[in-house]
Coordinates of C-alpha atoms in Angstrom, one line a residue:
Chain A
M150 CA -176.6 -198.2 -71.1
N151 CA -176.2 -201.3 -73.0
E152 CA -177.6 -204.8 -72.0
P153 CA -175.1 -206.2 -69.7
T154 CA -172.5 -209.0 -70.6
I155 CA -170.5 -211.3 -68.4
K156 CA -168.0 -208.3 -68.2
E157 CA -170.6 -206.2 -66.3
I158 CA -171.4 -209.1 -64.1
R159 CA -167.8 -209.7 -63.2
E160 CA -167.4 -205.9 -62.6
A161 CA -170.4 -206.2 -60.3
S162 CA -168.9 -209.1 -58.5
E163 CA -165.7 -207.2 -57.7
R164 CA -167.7 -204.1 -56.7
I165 CA -169.9 -205.9 -54.2
K166 CA -167.3 -208.4 -52.9
P167 CA -166.3 -206.5 -49.8
F168 CA -170.0 -206.3 -48.7
V169 CA -171.9 -209.7 -49.6
H170 CA -171.4 -213.2 -48.6
L171 CA -170.0 -215.7 -51.0
T172 CA -172.8 -218.1 -50.0
P173 CA -172.4 -221.9 -49.8
V174 CA -173.7 -224.3 -52.2
L175 CA -175.4 -227.2 -50.2
T176 CA -176.5 -230.7 -51.4
C177 CA -179.0 -233.0 -49.8
S178 CA -178.9 -236.8 -50.5
S179 CA -182.5 -237.1 -49.2
L180 CA -183.8 -234.5 -51.8
N181 CA -181.6 -236.1 -54.5
Q182 CA -183.2 -239.4 -54.0
M183 CA -186.6 -238.1 -53.9
C184 CA -186.1 -236.2 -57.2
K185 CA -183.8 -238.7 -58.8
M186 CA -181.5 -235.9 -59.8
E187 CA -178.3 -234.3 -58.4
L188 CA -179.3 -230.8 -56.9
F189 CA -176.9 -228.0 -55.9
F190 CA -178.6 -225.4 -54.0
K191 CA -176.9 -221.9 -54.2
C192 CA -178.0 -220.7 -50.6
E193 CA -178.9 -217.1 -51.0
N194 CA -181.1 -217.4 -48.0
F195 CA -177.9 -217.1 -46.0
Q196 CA -177.1 -213.9 -48.0
K197 CA -176.9 -210.4 -46.3
A198 CA -180.4 -209.1 -45.6
G199 CA -181.5 -212.7 -46.2
A200 CA -181.9 -212.7 -50.0
F201 CA -180.1 -212.4 -53.3
K202 CA -181.5 -208.9 -53.7
I203 CA -178.4 -207.4 -51.8
R204 CA -176.4 -208.2 -55.0
G205 CA -178.2 -206.1 -57.4
A206 CA -178.9 -203.3 -54.8
A207 CA -175.3 -202.9 -53.7
N208 CA -174.2 -203.0 -57.3
A209 CA -176.5 -200.2 -58.2
V210 CA -175.7 -198.0 -55.2
F211 CA -172.0 -198.4 -55.3
A212 CA -172.0 -197.6 -59.2
L213 CA -173.6 -194.2 -58.4
G214 CA -171.5 -191.1 -58.9
V215 CA -170.8 -189.1 -55.8
K216 CA -173.2 -186.3 -56.6
E217 CA -176.0 -188.5 -57.8
A218 CA -175.6 -190.7 -54.6
S219 CA -175.7 -187.7 -52.3
R220 CA -179.4 -187.2 -52.9
G221 CA -180.1 -190.9 -51.9
V222 CA -181.8 -193.6 -53.5
A223 CA -185.4 -194.6 -53.8
T224 CA -187.5 -197.8 -54.8
H225 CA -190.9 -199.8 -54.6
S226 CA -190.7 -203.3 -53.5
S227 CA -192.6 -206.1 -51.9
G228 CA -189.8 -206.3 -49.4
N229 CA -186.4 -208.0 -50.0
H230 CA -185.3 -205.4 -52.6
A231 CA -186.4 -202.7 -50.3
A232 CA -184.3 -204.2 -47.2
A233 CA -181.4 -204.7 -49.6
L234 CA -181.5 -201.2 -50.8
A235 CA -181.8 -199.9 -47.3
L236 CA -178.8 -201.8 -46.4
A237 CA -176.7 -200.9 -49.3
A238 CA -177.5 -197.2 -48.7
R239 CA -176.4 -197.5 -45.1
W240 CA -173.1 -199.1 -46.3
R241 CA -172.6 -196.2 -48.6
G242 CA -173.9 -193.7 -46.1
I243 CA -176.7 -192.2 -48.1
K244 CA -180.5 -192.1 -47.5
A245 CA -182.8 -194.6 -48.8
Y246 CA -186.7 -194.0 -49.5
V247 CA -189.0 -197.1 -49.8
V248 CA -192.6 -197.4 -51.1
M249 CA -194.1 -200.6 -49.9
P250 CA -197.4 -202.3 -50.5
E251 CA -199.6 -202.4 -47.4
N252 CA -199.7 -206.3 -47.7
A253 CA -195.9 -206.9 -47.6
P254 CA -195.0 -209.4 -44.9
H255 CA -194.3 -207.7 -41.5
V256 CA -191.0 -209.3 -41.2
K257 CA -189.9 -207.6 -44.4
R258 CA -191.3 -204.3 -43.5
D259 CA -189.5 -204.5 -40.1
A260 CA -186.2 -205.3 -41.7
V261 CA -186.4 -202.2 -44.1
A262 CA -187.1 -200.0 -41.1
H263 CA -184.2 -201.8 -39.2
Y264 CA -181.8 -200.8 -41.8
G265 CA -182.9 -197.2 -41.6
A266 CA -184.8 -196.5 -44.7
E267 CA -187.8 -194.1 -44.8
I268 CA -191.0 -196.2 -45.7
M269 CA -194.2 -195.0 -47.5
V270 CA -196.9 -197.5 -47.4
C271 CA -199.2 -197.8 -50.5
K272 CA -202.0 -200.1 -52.0
P273 CA -200.8 -203.5 -53.3
T274 CA -201.0 -202.6 -56.9
L275 CA -198.2 -201.7 -59.4
E276 CA -200.0 -198.4 -60.2
A277 CA -200.1 -197.4 -56.6
R278 CA -196.4 -198.2 -56.1
E279 CA -195.4 -196.2 -59.1
Q280 CA -197.4 -193.2 -58.1
G281 CA -196.1 -193.2 -54.5
L282 CA -192.6 -193.5 -56.1
R283 CA -192.9 -190.5 -58.4
K284 CA -194.0 -188.4 -55.4
V285 CA -190.8 -189.4 -53.4
L286 CA -188.5 -188.8 -56.5
D287 CA -190.1 -185.4 -57.1
V288 CA -189.4 -184.2 -53.4
T289 CA -186.1 -185.8 -52.7
G290 CA -184.2 -185.9 -56.2
A291 CA -183.2 -189.4 -55.1
A292 CA -181.9 -191.9 -57.7
F293 CA -184.4 -194.5 -58.5
I294 CA -183.3 -198.1 -58.2
H295 CA -185.8 -200.4 -59.8
P296 CA -186.2 -203.9 -58.1
Y297 CA -185.3 -205.6 -61.4
N298 CA -185.9 -203.5 -64.4
D299 CA -182.4 -202.0 -64.3
Y300 CA -179.2 -203.2 -65.8
R301 CA -177.1 -202.3 -62.7
V302 CA -179.5 -204.6 -60.7
I303 CA -179.5 -207.3 -63.3
S304 CA -175.7 -207.6 -63.5
G305 CA -175.6 -207.6 -59.6
Q306 CA -178.3 -210.5 -59.5
G307 CA -176.2 -212.4 -62.1
T308 CA -173.2 -212.7 -59.6
A309 CA -175.0 -215.5 -57.7
A310 CA -175.0 -217.8 -60.8
L311 CA -171.5 -216.7 -61.5
E312 CA -170.4 -218.0 -58.2
L313 CA -172.5 -221.0 -58.7
C314 CA -171.1 -222.1 -62.2
E315 CA -167.4 -221.4 -60.9
E316 CA -167.9 -223.6 -57.8
I317 CA -169.9 -226.4 -59.6
P318 CA -168.8 -226.8 -63.4
G319 CA -170.7 -228.9 -65.8
L320 CA -174.2 -228.4 -64.5
D321 CA -176.9 -229.7 -67.0
I322 CA -179.5 -227.0 -65.8
V323 CA -179.5 -223.9 -63.6
M324 CA -182.9 -223.1 -62.3
A325 CA -184.1 -219.8 -60.8
P326 CA -187.6 -218.5 -59.7
V327 CA -189.0 -215.7 -61.8
G328 CA -191.0 -212.6 -60.7
G329 CA -189.8 -209.5 -62.3
G330 CA -186.9 -211.3 -63.9
G331 CA -183.8 -209.6 -62.4
L332 CA -182.5 -212.7 -61.0
L333 CA -183.4 -214.8 -63.9
S334 CA -182.0 -212.4 -66.7
G335 CA -178.8 -211.9 -64.5
T336 CA -178.6 -215.7 -64.1
A337 CA -179.2 -216.3 -67.8
I338 CA -176.5 -213.9 -69.0
A339 CA -174.0 -215.5 -66.4
V340 CA -174.7 -219.1 -67.2
S341 CA -175.0 -218.7 -71.0
T342 CA -171.5 -217.2 -71.2
I343 CA -169.6 -219.3 -68.5
S344 CA -171.3 -222.7 -69.2
P345 CA -172.9 -222.6 -72.7
Q346 CA -174.0 -226.2 -72.6
T347 CA -176.0 -225.4 -69.5
L348 CA -179.9 -225.1 -69.9
I349 CA -181.5 -222.2 -68.1
I350 CA -185.0 -223.0 -66.8
A351 CA -187.2 -220.7 -64.7
A352 CA -190.1 -221.6 -62.3
E353 CA -192.9 -219.4 -61.6
P354 CA -196.2 -219.9 -59.4
Q355 CA -199.1 -220.8 -61.5
R356 CA -201.1 -218.1 -59.9
A357 CA -198.6 -215.4 -61.0
D358 CA -197.8 -217.0 -64.4
D359 CA -197.1 -213.6 -66.4
A360 CA -193.6 -214.6 -67.3
Y361 CA -194.9 -218.0 -68.6
R362 CA -197.6 -216.4 -70.7
S363 CA -195.2 -213.6 -72.0
F364 CA -192.5 -216.1 -72.8
H365 CA -195.0 -218.3 -74.8
L366 CA -196.8 -215.5 -76.5
G367 CA -193.7 -213.6 -77.4
R368 CA -194.9 -210.3 -75.9
L369 CA -195.1 -208.7 -72.5
I370 CA -198.4 -209.7 -70.6
P371 CA -198.5 -207.9 -67.2
A372 CA -199.6 -209.8 -64.0
N373 CA -202.9 -208.6 -62.7
N374 CA -202.4 -208.2 -58.9
P375 CA -201.7 -211.9 -58.5
D376 CA -202.3 -213.9 -55.3
T377 CA -199.6 -216.4 -54.5
I378 CA -197.9 -217.4 -51.3
A379 CA -194.7 -216.6 -53.2
D380 CA -194.7 -213.0 -52.2
G381 CA -191.3 -212.2 -54.0
L382 CA -192.8 -213.4 -57.4
R383 CA -196.0 -211.3 -57.6
T384 CA -194.3 -208.7 -59.9
S385 CA -194.4 -208.7 -63.6
L386 CA -191.5 -208.8 -66.0
G387 CA -189.9 -205.6 -67.2
D388 CA -189.1 -204.4 -70.8
L389 CA -185.4 -204.8 -69.9
T390 CA -185.6 -208.3 -68.3
F391 CA -188.0 -209.8 -70.9
P392 CA -185.8 -209.7 -74.0
I393 CA -182.9 -211.2 -72.1
I394 CA -185.1 -214.0 -70.8
R395 CA -186.7 -214.6 -74.4
R396 CA -183.1 -215.0 -75.6
Y397 CA -181.5 -217.3 -73.1
V398 CA -184.2 -219.2 -71.1
K399 CA -185.1 -222.8 -72.3
D400 CA -188.4 -223.0 -70.6
I401 CA -190.7 -221.8 -67.8
F402 CA -192.3 -224.2 -65.5
T403 CA -195.4 -223.2 -63.5
V404 CA -196.0 -224.5 -60.0
S405 CA -199.3 -224.9 -58.0
E406 CA -199.4 -223.3 -54.4
E407 CA -199.7 -226.7 -52.9
A408 CA -196.4 -227.8 -54.6
I409 CA -194.6 -224.6 -53.4
V410 CA -195.6 -225.3 -49.8
K411 CA -194.5 -228.8 -50.1
A412 CA -191.2 -228.0 -51.5
M413 CA -190.7 -225.3 -48.9
C414 CA -191.6 -227.8 -46.0
Y415 CA -189.0 -230.5 -47.6
I416 CA -186.2 -228.0 -47.7
W417 CA -186.9 -227.0 -44.2
E418 CA -187.2 -230.6 -43.0
R419 CA -184.4 -232.3 -45.0
M420 CA -182.0 -229.6 -45.5
K421 CA -182.5 -227.9 -42.1
I422 CA -182.5 -224.5 -43.6
I423 CA -185.1 -221.8 -43.8
V424 CA -186.2 -220.5 -47.2
E425 CA -189.2 -218.4 -48.0
P426 CA -191.9 -219.5 -50.3
S427 CA -190.3 -217.9 -53.5
A428 CA -187.1 -219.7 -53.0
A429 CA -189.1 -223.1 -53.0
V430 CA -190.8 -222.6 -56.3
P431 CA -187.9 -224.2 -58.6
L432 CA -187.9 -227.4 -56.3
G433 CA -191.7 -227.4 -56.4
A434 CA -191.4 -227.5 -60.2
L435 CA -188.8 -230.4 -60.0
L436 CA -191.0 -232.5 -57.6
T437 CA -194.0 -232.2 -59.9
K438 CA -192.3 -232.2 -63.7
R439 CA -189.6 -234.5 -63.8
T440 CA -189.9 -236.0 -67.3
G441 CA -186.5 -236.1 -69.0
L442 CA -184.7 -234.6 -65.8
S443 CA -183.9 -237.9 -64.2
G444 CA -180.2 -238.2 -63.4
K445 CA -179.4 -234.5 -64.3
R446 CA -177.0 -232.2 -62.4
I447 CA -179.2 -229.1 -61.5
G448 CA -178.2 -225.8 -59.8
V449 CA -180.9 -224.3 -57.9
I450 CA -180.8 -220.7 -56.7
L451 CA -182.5 -220.6 -53.2
S452 CA -183.4 -216.9 -53.6
G453 CA -184.1 -216.0 -50.0
G454 CA -185.1 -216.9 -46.4
N455 CA -187.1 -214.0 -45.1
V456 CA -190.2 -215.7 -43.6
D457 CA -192.6 -214.6 -40.8
L458 CA -191.8 -217.5 -38.4
A459 CA -195.1 -217.0 -36.5
N460 CA -197.1 -217.5 -39.7
L461 CA -196.2 -220.6 -41.6
P462 CA -198.2 -222.0 -44.6
W463 CA -198.5 -225.6 -43.0
I464 CA -199.8 -224.5 -39.7
H465 CA -203.4 -223.5 -39.6
Chain B
M233 CA -162.5 -250.7 -21.4
N234 CA -160.5 -247.6 -20.3
E235 CA -161.8 -244.0 -20.3
P236 CA -161.3 -242.9 -23.9
T237 CA -158.6 -240.2 -24.7
I238 CA -157.9 -238.2 -27.8
K239 CA -156.5 -241.3 -29.4
E240 CA -159.8 -243.1 -29.3
I241 CA -161.6 -240.0 -30.6
R242 CA -159.2 -239.9 -33.6
E243 CA -159.8 -243.5 -34.1
A244 CA -163.5 -242.9 -34.0
S245 CA -163.0 -240.0 -36.6
E246 CA -161.3 -242.4 -39.0
R247 CA -163.8 -245.2 -38.5
I248 CA -167.0 -243.0 -39.2
K249 CA -165.4 -240.7 -41.7
P250 CA -166.9 -242.6 -44.6
F251 CA -170.4 -242.4 -43.2
V252 CA -171.0 -238.9 -41.5
H253 CA -170.8 -235.4 -42.7
L254 CA -167.9 -233.1 -41.9
T255 CA -170.4 -230.4 -40.9
P256 CA -169.8 -226.6 -41.4
V257 CA -169.0 -224.3 -38.9
L258 CA -171.1 -221.0 -39.4
T259 CA -170.8 -217.5 -38.0
C260 CA -173.6 -214.9 -37.8
S261 CA -172.6 -211.2 -37.5
S262 CA -176.2 -210.3 -36.1
L263 CA -175.9 -212.8 -33.3
N264 CA -172.3 -211.7 -32.6
Q265 CA -173.4 -208.1 -32.3
M266 CA -176.4 -209.2 -29.9
C267 CA -174.1 -211.2 -27.7
K268 CA -170.7 -209.0 -28.0
M269 CA -169.0 -212.2 -28.7
E270 CA -167.4 -214.0 -31.6
L271 CA -169.6 -217.2 -32.1
F272 CA -168.7 -220.3 -34.1
F273 CA -171.5 -222.7 -34.5
K274 CA -170.6 -226.3 -35.3
C275 CA -173.8 -227.3 -37.3
E276 CA -174.5 -230.9 -36.2
N277 CA -178.0 -230.1 -37.2
F278 CA -176.9 -230.5 -40.7
Q279 CA -175.4 -234.0 -39.7
K280 CA -176.8 -237.3 -41.1
A281 CA -180.1 -238.2 -39.2
G282 CA -180.2 -234.6 -38.3
A283 CA -178.0 -234.6 -35.1
F284 CA -174.5 -235.4 -33.7
K285 CA -175.8 -238.7 -32.3
I286 CA -174.9 -240.5 -35.5
R287 CA -171.3 -239.9 -34.7
G288 CA -171.4 -242.2 -31.5
A289 CA -173.8 -244.7 -32.9
A290 CA -171.8 -245.3 -36.0
N291 CA -168.6 -245.5 -34.0
A292 CA -170.2 -248.2 -31.6
V293 CA -171.8 -250.1 -34.5
F294 CA -168.8 -250.2 -36.7
A295 CA -166.6 -251.1 -33.7
L296 CA -168.5 -254.3 -32.9
G297 CA -167.0 -257.7 -33.9
V298 CA -168.6 -259.6 -36.8
K299 CA -170.3 -262.1 -34.5
E300 CA -171.6 -259.7 -32.1
A301 CA -172.9 -257.4 -34.7
S302 CA -174.7 -260.3 -36.4
R303 CA -177.3 -260.3 -33.6
G304 CA -178.0 -256.6 -34.0
V305 CA -178.0 -253.5 -31.8
A306 CA -180.7 -252.3 -29.2
T307 CA -181.1 -249.1 -27.2
H308 CA -183.7 -246.8 -25.5
S309 CA -183.8 -243.3 -26.5
S310 CA -185.9 -240.2 -26.7
G311 CA -185.3 -240.0 -30.3
N312 CA -182.2 -238.8 -31.9
H313 CA -179.8 -241.7 -30.7
A314 CA -182.6 -244.1 -31.7
A315 CA -182.7 -242.7 -35.3
A316 CA -178.9 -242.7 -35.3
L317 CA -178.5 -246.2 -34.3
A318 CA -181.1 -247.4 -36.7
L319 CA -179.3 -245.6 -39.5
A320 CA -175.8 -246.9 -38.5
A321 CA -177.3 -250.4 -38.2
R322 CA -178.7 -250.2 -41.6
W323 CA -175.3 -249.0 -43.0
R324 CA -173.7 -252.2 -41.4
G325 CA -176.7 -254.4 -42.6
I326 CA -177.7 -255.5 -39.2
K327 CA -181.0 -255.1 -37.1
A328 CA -181.7 -252.3 -34.8
Y329 CA -184.3 -252.5 -31.8
V330 CA -185.3 -249.4 -30.1
V331 CA -187.3 -248.8 -27.1
M332 CA -188.9 -245.2 -27.2
P333 CA -190.9 -243.4 -24.6
E334 CA -194.5 -242.6 -25.8
N335 CA -194.0 -238.8 -25.6
A336 CA -191.1 -238.7 -27.9
P337 CA -191.8 -236.2 -30.8
H338 CA -193.6 -237.8 -33.8
V339 CA -190.9 -236.5 -36.2
K340 CA -188.3 -238.5 -34.2
R341 CA -190.3 -241.7 -34.1
D342 CA -191.1 -241.4 -37.8
A343 CA -187.3 -241.1 -38.5
V344 CA -186.5 -244.3 -36.4
A345 CA -189.2 -246.2 -38.3
H346 CA -187.9 -244.7 -41.6
Y347 CA -184.5 -246.2 -41.0
G348 CA -185.9 -249.6 -40.5
A349 CA -185.6 -250.2 -36.9
E350 CA -188.1 -252.1 -34.8
I351 CA -189.8 -249.9 -32.1
M352 CA -191.2 -250.8 -28.7
V353 CA -193.1 -248.0 -27.1
C354 CA -192.8 -247.5 -23.3
K355 CA -193.8 -245.0 -20.5
P356 CA -191.7 -241.8 -20.3
T357 CA -189.6 -242.8 -17.4
L358 CA -186.1 -244.2 -17.1
E359 CA -187.3 -247.3 -15.3
A360 CA -189.9 -248.2 -18.1
R361 CA -187.2 -247.7 -20.7
E362 CA -184.8 -250.0 -18.9
Q363 CA -187.4 -252.7 -18.4
G364 CA -188.4 -252.7 -22.0
L365 CA -184.9 -252.9 -23.1
R366 CA -184.0 -255.8 -20.8
K367 CA -186.9 -257.8 -22.5
V368 CA -185.4 -257.0 -26.0
L369 CA -181.9 -258.0 -25.1
D370 CA -183.2 -261.3 -23.6
V371 CA -185.1 -262.2 -26.6
T372 CA -182.7 -261.1 -29.5
G373 CA -179.2 -261.1 -27.9
A374 CA -178.6 -257.8 -29.5
A375 CA -175.6 -255.6 -28.4
F376 CA -176.9 -252.8 -26.2
I377 CA -175.7 -249.4 -27.4
H378 CA -176.4 -246.9 -24.5
P379 CA -177.3 -243.4 -25.8
Y380 CA -174.5 -242.0 -23.9
N381 CA -173.0 -244.0 -21.2
D382 CA -170.7 -246.0 -23.3
Y383 CA -167.2 -245.2 -24.1
R384 CA -167.6 -246.0 -27.9
V385 CA -170.4 -243.5 -27.9
I386 CA -168.5 -240.9 -26.0
S387 CA -165.6 -241.2 -28.3
G388 CA -167.8 -240.9 -31.4
Q389 CA -169.6 -237.7 -30.0
G390 CA -166.1 -236.3 -29.3
T391 CA -165.5 -236.0 -33.0
A392 CA -167.5 -233.0 -33.5
A393 CA -165.5 -230.8 -31.2
L394 CA -162.2 -232.4 -32.7
E395 CA -163.2 -231.0 -36.2
L396 CA -164.4 -227.7 -34.5
C397 CA -161.0 -227.3 -32.8
E398 CA -159.0 -228.2 -35.9
E399 CA -161.1 -225.8 -38.1
I400 CA -161.1 -222.9 -35.7
P401 CA -158.0 -222.8 -33.4
G402 CA -157.5 -220.6 -30.5
L403 CA -161.1 -220.7 -29.1
D404 CA -161.6 -219.2 -25.7
I405 CA -164.5 -221.4 -24.8
V406 CA -166.4 -224.4 -26.2
M407 CA -169.9 -224.9 -25.3
A408 CA -172.2 -227.9 -25.5
P409 CA -175.6 -228.7 -24.2
V410 CA -175.7 -231.5 -21.4
G411 CA -178.5 -234.1 -21.0
G412 CA -176.9 -237.6 -20.4
G413 CA -173.4 -236.1 -21.0
G414 CA -172.3 -238.0 -24.1
L415 CA -171.6 -235.1 -26.3
L416 CA -170.2 -233.1 -23.4
S417 CA -167.8 -235.8 -22.1
G418 CA -166.4 -236.4 -25.6
T419 CA -166.2 -232.7 -26.2
A420 CA -164.3 -232.3 -23.0
I421 CA -161.8 -235.0 -23.7
A422 CA -161.2 -233.6 -27.4
V423 CA -161.0 -230.0 -26.4
S424 CA -158.9 -230.4 -23.2
T425 CA -156.4 -232.3 -25.2
I426 CA -156.2 -230.4 -28.5
S427 CA -156.7 -227.0 -27.0
P428 CA -155.8 -227.0 -23.4
Q429 CA -156.2 -223.3 -22.9
T430 CA -159.9 -223.5 -24.0
L431 CA -162.5 -223.6 -21.3
I432 CA -165.3 -226.1 -21.7
I433 CA -168.7 -224.9 -20.5
A434 CA -171.9 -226.9 -20.5
A435 CA -175.5 -225.6 -20.7
E436 CA -178.7 -227.3 -19.3
P437 CA -182.3 -226.4 -19.0
Q438 CA -183.2 -225.1 -15.4
R439 CA -186.0 -227.7 -15.5
A440 CA -183.7 -230.6 -16.0
D441 CA -180.6 -229.4 -13.9
D442 CA -179.3 -232.8 -12.8
A443 CA -176.0 -232.2 -14.3
Y444 CA -175.8 -228.7 -12.7
R445 CA -176.7 -230.2 -9.4
S446 CA -174.5 -233.2 -9.6
F447 CA -171.5 -231.2 -10.7
H448 CA -171.8 -228.9 -7.8
L449 CA -172.6 -231.4 -5.2
G450 CA -169.9 -233.7 -6.5
R451 CA -172.2 -236.8 -6.8
L452 CA -174.6 -238.2 -9.3
I453 CA -178.2 -236.8 -8.7
P454 CA -180.6 -238.3 -11.2
A455 CA -183.1 -236.2 -13.0
N456 CA -186.8 -236.9 -11.9
N457 CA -188.8 -237.3 -15.1
P458 CA -188.0 -233.7 -16.0
D459 CA -190.4 -231.4 -18.1
T460 CA -188.4 -229.2 -20.7
I461 CA -189.0 -228.3 -24.2
A462 CA -185.4 -229.4 -24.8
D463 CA -186.5 -233.0 -25.2
G464 CA -182.9 -234.2 -26.0
L465 CA -181.8 -233.1 -22.6
R466 CA -184.2 -234.9 -20.3
T467 CA -181.9 -237.7 -19.5
S468 CA -179.5 -237.9 -16.5
L469 CA -175.8 -238.2 -16.5
G470 CA -174.3 -241.7 -16.4
D471 CA -171.6 -243.0 -14.1
L472 CA -169.2 -243.0 -17.2
T473 CA -169.8 -239.5 -18.3
F474 CA -169.9 -237.9 -14.9
P475 CA -166.4 -238.3 -13.9
I476 CA -165.3 -237.0 -17.2
I477 CA -167.4 -234.0 -16.9
R478 CA -166.2 -233.3 -13.4
R479 CA -162.6 -233.4 -14.4
Y480 CA -162.7 -231.2 -17.6
V481 CA -165.8 -229.1 -17.4
K482 CA -165.3 -225.6 -16.0
D483 CA -168.9 -224.6 -15.4
I484 CA -172.6 -225.6 -16.2
F485 CA -175.0 -222.8 -16.9
T486 CA -178.8 -223.4 -16.4
V487 CA -181.3 -221.8 -18.8
S488 CA -185.0 -221.0 -18.6
E489 CA -187.5 -222.4 -20.9
E490 CA -188.1 -218.8 -22.2
A491 CA -184.5 -218.2 -23.0
I492 CA -184.2 -221.6 -24.8
V493 CA -187.1 -220.6 -27.2
K494 CA -185.9 -217.2 -27.6
A495 CA -182.5 -218.4 -28.6
M496 CA -184.0 -221.1 -30.9
C497 CA -186.1 -218.4 -32.6
Y498 CA -182.9 -216.2 -33.1
I499 CA -181.0 -219.0 -34.6
W500 CA -183.9 -219.6 -37.0
E501 CA -184.4 -215.9 -37.8
R502 CA -180.9 -214.7 -38.1
M503 CA -179.0 -217.8 -39.3
K504 CA -181.8 -219.1 -41.4
I505 CA -181.1 -222.7 -40.1
I506 CA -183.3 -225.0 -38.2
V507 CA -182.1 -226.2 -34.8
E508 CA -184.1 -228.3 -32.1
P509 CA -184.6 -226.7 -28.7
S510 CA -181.8 -228.7 -27.1
A511 CA -179.4 -227.2 -29.7
A512 CA -180.4 -223.7 -28.7
V513 CA -179.6 -224.1 -25.0
P514 CA -175.9 -223.0 -25.0
L515 CA -176.9 -219.7 -26.9
G516 CA -179.9 -219.3 -24.5
A517 CA -177.2 -219.2 -21.7
L518 CA -175.0 -216.8 -23.5
L519 CA -177.9 -214.6 -24.1
T520 CA -178.7 -214.4 -20.5
K521 CA -175.4 -214.9 -18.7
R522 CA -172.9 -212.6 -20.4
T523 CA -170.7 -211.5 -17.3
G524 CA -167.0 -211.8 -18.2
L525 CA -167.6 -213.3 -21.7
S526 CA -167.7 -210.1 -23.6
G527 CA -165.4 -210.4 -26.6
K528 CA -164.5 -214.0 -26.3
R529 CA -164.2 -216.4 -29.2
I530 CA -166.8 -219.2 -28.2
G531 CA -167.4 -222.5 -30.2
V532 CA -171.0 -223.6 -29.8
I533 CA -172.2 -227.1 -30.7
L534 CA -175.6 -226.9 -32.4
S535 CA -176.6 -230.4 -31.4
G536 CA -179.3 -231.3 -33.8
G537 CA -182.3 -230.1 -36.0
N538 CA -185.1 -232.5 -35.6
V539 CA -188.1 -230.5 -34.9
D540 CA -191.8 -231.1 -35.6
L541 CA -192.3 -228.2 -38.1
A542 CA -196.1 -228.4 -37.4
N543 CA -195.7 -227.7 -33.7
L544 CA -193.2 -224.8 -33.0
P545 CA -193.0 -223.3 -29.5
W546 CA -193.6 -219.7 -30.7
I547 CA -196.9 -220.5 -32.3
H548 CA -200.0 -221.0 -30.1

């Protein structure tokens, strides 16, 4: 399979349209004033299953042939991709098997169970996840849908930026958080084709800065079991997402834990919407690194809204 | 001044249009399934200053003559009206004086201060508020803008339901929370004219059920310093709002504190939006009293989203 282009992203958009929300783009005058920028938030926190992940999962699930699909799908994930895959599998009427790290937020594990997937719990390391997964694949013959290192998933994730660029033309910058790079690479392909003058900038937790280091060193540096509140961004870039990111992404900003929590709190307080820590990472970057960005029109992908409401980072 | 009609509400709508948001109407398939109804949420939590109150305040402030306006405006309020009046006064470039009870949530007091109003703190009783206010009016000559018992305010509040009925025609029911009755009476006038077949139903905390009792006894029963988490609904009906409510409102449902918190939590969790307890009271009613409402198309006014994020009712 070749690296996806805007053609595959448009096909993904048509394929998943009957199932996913065309999410709104919101603005907030109070945050604009605070940042001295014009921000456009693509609200994937309102997406089905509470995150952009359903776009990639649904594209992958509905792209499977009938025979392949009949054996089900499987994945390992810290949560949002798992819930998304479970939901997409239910839509298609096939089984989903999910290997989840034991430290995944309860709200995410509950969502996966709610959508009817079979869950296997593992240690919170990439190795443990992969081992658990191999076992599942051997037993079931299910199709593996990687959370991000999969061209069908990347194409699906790119549909959010496609919608954003079509709704708000002429953006100076589009920002997305980066964990494994599925959202970022899909965004990069979509934006660089539809709006070539728009810069693509990523934001990443300082404490999980494998993408930043890989980007600047020019080779894949895996994350070493990183500890950040942005639980969706603890994964490492993949060998499919990294080359796309190197080619199209202008810069990667790293963000402190404190700035992530502050940005999350601002979004809740000023926009009255609920986002998870990972979704607040780009705004955290904009609130701390503003050099040269003043006055810019910036699209920000709010990646998800799955938070444990009984366990908020600003309440101790 | 005569009781407002749809004409005054339409005038209010034109008058405040340059200043307020045309708020979105959101739906949520998960809450629809839960209630077995089709719910349409008018999101006044996204409104300027975080609540519908800016509609009435802006209408009253911009309806003042130049000379009257020049002496400023004053009010007493548990919070949202105060912030709204402060903001509307700032838009018009005049002073605002606010008498606030000492137990008003900090987030609401901060908002009032942020919009540049002068604040006087008083005991949390209607008497103390009114006494504090008389002093302010004597000294400043400001125009008193009552939080709800004022036809200009009632007309302004009616603009939310006007927008809701124009965007979603053919609703079976429109629901609003009731405290002093400004939102409910404005809603009642708007809905009964634009959509005469639509029933208007109010929801009120059981612990502050003065509207319920007044409605059923046919005379004004003031609330006696009620204690409910829905801090926006602790006020009593006024002599201007009560007759309108008697005439147009079909029923008033009372809601337990537990049901209010549960409904608030569902709205946060399922819709990924932030509403204050008062805004969750109608859904609280729908989640507990569903007899005869199954399958109905119901518009619900989510009145506001000003919550102290460090002090949430489900975290102890």
